[in-house]
Amino acid sequence: MPALRIRTFTVLCFFFILSLPWIFYVTAHFIETKTFRFSTPDENLQRHVTETIHTIETNADNWTDAN
C-alpha cells in the first residue's frame, strides 16, 4: 500500500472532521422523524402554535390564581 502524502492526509482528515457532525445530525433526525426531509413546519401547525402562544399570553394574570 503506497504511503499517503501529508497534504492528502490533511485534506481527508479535514473532510472527515467536517462531515462527521452532519452524519450524526442526519442520523438523529432520521431516527426521530423516520424521514430525510428537512422542512419548515406547515401552516396548519404554525397556526396552532400561534393560537396556543396567544392563549398563554392572554391568561398570564391568572397564573397565580389557584382555581
Tab-separated table of N, CA and C in Angstrom:
chain	number	residue	atom	x	y	z
A	1	MET	N	0.847	-1.174	0.000
A	1	MET	CA	0.000	0.000	0.000
A	1	MET	C	0.897	1.243	0.000
A	2	PRO	N	0.693	2.136	-0.940
A	2	PRO	CA	1.541	3.328	-1.004
A	2	PRO	C	1.207	4.299	0.137
A	3	ALA	N	2.191	5.022	0.562
A	3	ALA	CA	2.018	5.980	1.649
A	3	ALA	C	1.252	7.208	1.160
A	4	LEU	N	0.412	7.755	2.047
A	4	LEU	CA	-0.308	8.985	1.724
A	4	LEU	C	0.604	10.187	1.923
A	5	ARG	N	0.471	11.123	1.038
A	5	ARG	CA	1.207	12.370	1.228
A	5	ARG	C	0.545	13.156	2.343
A	6	ILE	N	1.291	13.999	2.990
A	6	ILE	CA	0.786	14.736	4.141
A	6	ILE	C	-0.367	15.658	3.755
A	7	ARG	N	-0.310	16.255	2.584
A	7	ARG	CA	-1.403	17.137	2.137
A	7	ARG	C	-2.673	16.339	1.894
A	8	THR	N	-2.542	15.189	1.269
A	8	THR	CA	-3.704	14.338	1.022
A	8	THR	C	-4.302	13.878	2.345
A	9	PHE	N	-3.448	13.479	3.262
A	9	PHE	CA	-3.916	13.052	4.575
A	9	PHE	C	-4.630	14.192	5.299
A	10	THR	N	-4.091	15.397	5.212
A	10	THR	CA	-4.696	16.553	5.864
A	10	THR	C	-6.061	16.870	5.270
A	11	VAL	N	-6.181	16.836	3.964
A	11	VAL	CA	-7.461	17.114	3.312
A	11	VAL	C	-8.487	16.047	3.669
A	12	LEU	N	-8.088	14.794	3.676
A	12	LEU	CA	-9.014	13.712	4.050
A	12	LEU	C	-9.475	13.850	5.500
A	13	CYS	N	-8.557	14.175	6.400
A	13	CYS	CA	-8.926	14.371	7.805
A	13	CYS	C	-9.842	15.579	7.968
A	14	PHE	N	-9.556	16.652	7.254
A	14	PHE	CA	-10.385	17.848	7.316
A	14	PHE	C	-11.802	17.542	6.833
A	15	PHE	N	-11.909	16.821	5.726
A	15	PHE	CA	-13.219	16.441	5.207
A	15	PHE	C	-13.962	15.550	6.200
A	16	PHE	N	-13.267	14.598	6.796
A	16	PHE	CA	-13.889	13.693	7.755
A	16	PHE	C	-14.366	14.448	8.994
A	17	ILE	N	-13.551	15.349	9.497
A	17	ILE	CA	-13.917	16.114	10.696
A	17	ILE	C	-15.122	17.010	10.418
A	18	LEU	N	-15.203	17.575	9.227
A	18	LEU	CA	-16.339	18.436	8.900
A	18	LEU	C	-17.606	17.650	8.594
A	19	SER	N	-17.481	16.458	8.057
A	19	SER	CA	-18.666	15.688	7.700
A	19	SER	C	-19.220	14.857	8.850
A	20	LEU	N	-18.415	14.554	9.841
A	20	LEU	CA	-18.857	13.718	10.952
A	20	LEU	C	-20.050	14.306	11.720
A	21	PRO	N	-20.065	15.588	12.081
A	21	PRO	CA	-21.251	16.128	12.771
A	21	PRO	C	-22.512	16.044	11.922
A	22	TRP	N	-22.385	16.248	10.610
A	22	TRP	CA	-23.558	16.155	9.741
A	22	TRP	C	-24.088	14.733	9.687
A	23	ILE	N	-23.202	13.767	9.721
A	23	ILE	CA	-23.643	12.371	9.721
A	23	ILE	C	-24.449	12.079	10.983
A	24	PHE	N	-23.949	12.533	12.132
A	24	PHE	CA	-24.694	12.340	13.378
A	24	PHE	C	-26.014	13.105	13.363
A	25	TYR	N	-26.012	14.321	12.833
A	25	TYR	CA	-27.226	15.133	12.775
A	25	TYR	C	-28.286	14.463	11.913
A	26	VAL	N	-27.898	14.016	10.732
A	26	VAL	CA	-28.857	13.378	9.824
A	26	VAL	C	-29.345	12.060	10.421
A	27	THR	N	-28.482	11.311	11.046
A	27	THR	CA	-28.885	10.050	11.662
A	27	THR	C	-29.883	10.293	12.793
A	28	ALA	N	-29.608	11.249	13.647
A	28	ALA	CA	-30.531	11.566	14.743
A	28	ALA	C	-31.861	12.071	14.210
A	29	HIS	N	-31.827	12.880	13.174
A	29	HIS	CA	-33.064	13.385	12.570
A	29	HIS	C	-33.873	12.234	11.982
A	30	PHE	N	-33.211	11.297	11.329
A	30	PHE	CA	-33.911	10.162	10.734
A	30	PHE	C	-34.515	9.267	11.818
A	31	ILE	N	-33.804	9.065	12.910
A	31	ILE	CA	-34.330	8.241	13.999
A	31	ILE	C	-35.582	8.888	14.602
A	32	GLU	N	-35.578	10.203	14.732
A	32	GLU	CA	-36.713	10.894	15.334
A	32	GLU	C	-37.913	10.996	14.400
A	33	THR	N	-37.680	11.309	13.125
A	33	THR	CA	-38.792	11.614	12.220
A	33	THR	C	-39.071	10.529	11.196
A	34	LYS	N	-38.195	9.557	11.070
A	34	LYS	CA	-38.314	8.482	10.078
A	34	LYS	C	-38.383	9.010	8.646
A	35	THR	N	-37.752	10.152	8.412
A	35	THR	CA	-37.686	10.728	7.077
A	35	THR	C	-36.408	11.543	6.947
A	36	PHE	N	-35.958	11.711	5.730
A	36	PHE	CA	-34.780	12.534	5.470
A	36	PHE	C	-35.164	13.956	5.069
A	37	ARG	N	-36.441	14.280	5.114
A	37	ARG	CA	-36.908	15.590	4.681
A	37	ARG	C	-36.687	16.623	5.778
A	38	PHE	N	-35.945	17.665	5.470
A	38	PHE	CA	-35.731	18.781	6.381
A	38	PHE	C	-36.591	19.929	5.884
A	39	SER	N	-37.718	20.148	6.528
A	39	SER	CA	-38.613	21.195	6.059
A	39	SER	C	-39.081	22.044	7.234
A	40	THR	N	-39.646	23.176	6.895
A	40	THR	CA	-40.212	24.057	7.904
A	40	THR	C	-41.598	23.542	8.276
A	41	PRO	N	-42.085	23.930	9.450
A	41	PRO	CA	-43.420	23.488	9.854
A	41	PRO	C	-44.483	23.992	8.877
A	42	ASP	N	-45.501	23.192	8.674
A	42	ASP	CA	-46.551	23.614	7.755
A	42	ASP	C	-47.403	24.711	8.384
A	43	GLU	N	-48.234	25.326	7.574
A	43	GLU	CA	-49.002	26.484	8.020
A	43	GLU	C	-50.015	26.111	9.099
A	44	ASN	N	-50.605	24.919	9.018
A	44	ASN	CA	-51.598	24.494	9.994
A	44	ASN	C	-50.959	24.366	11.379
A	45	LEU	N	-49.808	23.743	11.436
A	45	LEU	CA	-49.100	23.608	12.704
A	45	LEU	C	-48.689	24.975	13.238
A	46	GLN	N	-48.225	25.843	12.371
A	46	GLN	CA	-47.819	27.185	12.798
A	46	GLN	C	-49.007	27.965	13.337
A	47	ARG	N	-50.176	27.794	12.741
A	47	ARG	CA	-51.386	28.472	13.220
A	47	ARG	C	-51.743	27.986	14.624
A	48	HIS	N	-51.647	26.671	14.863
A	48	HIS	CA	-51.944	26.131	16.187
A	48	HIS	C	-50.941	26.629	17.230
A	49	VAL	N	-49.692	26.705	16.868
A	49	VAL	CA	-48.677	27.212	17.794
A	49	VAL	C	-48.948	28.673	18.131
A	50	THR	N	-49.301	29.451	17.132
A	50	THR	CA	-49.599	30.862	17.354
A	50	THR	C	-50.817	31.034	18.261
A	51	GLU	N	-51.857	30.224	18.038
A	51	GLU	CA	-53.043	30.289	18.891
A	51	GLU	C	-52.724	29.898	20.331
A	52	THR	N	-51.904	28.884	20.508
A	52	THR	CA	-51.524	28.450	21.847
A	52	THR	C	-50.730	29.535	22.571
A	53	ILE	N	-49.785	30.135	21.880
A	53	ILE	CA	-48.996	31.218	22.480
A	53	ILE	C	-49.901	32.387	22.851
A	54	HIS	N	-50.846	32.705	22.002
A	54	HIS	CA	-51.774	33.801	22.276
A	54	HIS	C	-52.610	33.485	23.524
A	55	THR	N	-53.096	32.242	23.628
A	55	THR	CA	-53.887	31.848	24.791
A	55	THR	C	-53.073	31.939	26.070
A	56	ILE	N	-51.845	31.500	26.029
A	56	ILE	CA	-50.985	31.568	27.211
A	56	ILE	C	-50.721	33.014	27.606
A	57	GLU	N	-50.453	33.860	26.624
A	57	GLU	CA	-50.121	35.251	26.927
A	57	GLU	C	-51.335	36.029	27.426
A	58	THR	N	-52.544	35.713	26.956
A	58	THR	CA	-53.718	36.473	27.387
A	58	THR	C	-54.143	36.108	28.802
A	59	ASN	N	-53.818	34.920	29.276
A	59	ASN	CA	-54.210	34.500	30.619
A	59	ASN	C	-53.051	34.561	31.606
A	60	ALA	N	-52.077	35.369	31.359
A	60	ALA	CA	-50.906	35.452	32.228
A	60	ALA	C	-51.262	36.001	33.604
A	61	ASP	N	-52.293	36.841	33.707
A	61	ASP	CA	-52.666	37.396	35.002
A	61	ASP	C	-53.332	36.355	35.902
A	62	ASN	N	-53.790	35.234	35.337
A	62	ASN	CA	-54.448	34.191	36.132
A	62	ASN	C	-53.483	33.100	36.581
A	63	TRP	N	-52.205	33.242	36.330
A	63	TRP	CA	-51.258	32.192	36.669
A	63	TRP	C	-51.137	31.984	38.170
A	64	THR	N	-51.289	33.038	38.947
A	64	THR	CA	-51.160	32.917	40.389
A	64	THR	C	-52.467	32.490	41.044
A	65	ASP	N	-53.569	32.490	40.314
A	65	ASP	CA	-54.851	32.079	40.836
A	65	ASP	C	-54.896	30.561	40.971
A	66	ALA	N	-55.220	30.073	42.148
A	66	ALA	CA	-55.233	28.623	42.403
A	66	ALA	C	-56.352	27.922	41.625
A	67	ASN	N	-57.417	28.603	41.324
A	67	ASN	CA	-58.521	27.982	40.585
A	67	ASN	C	-58.210	27.966	39.122
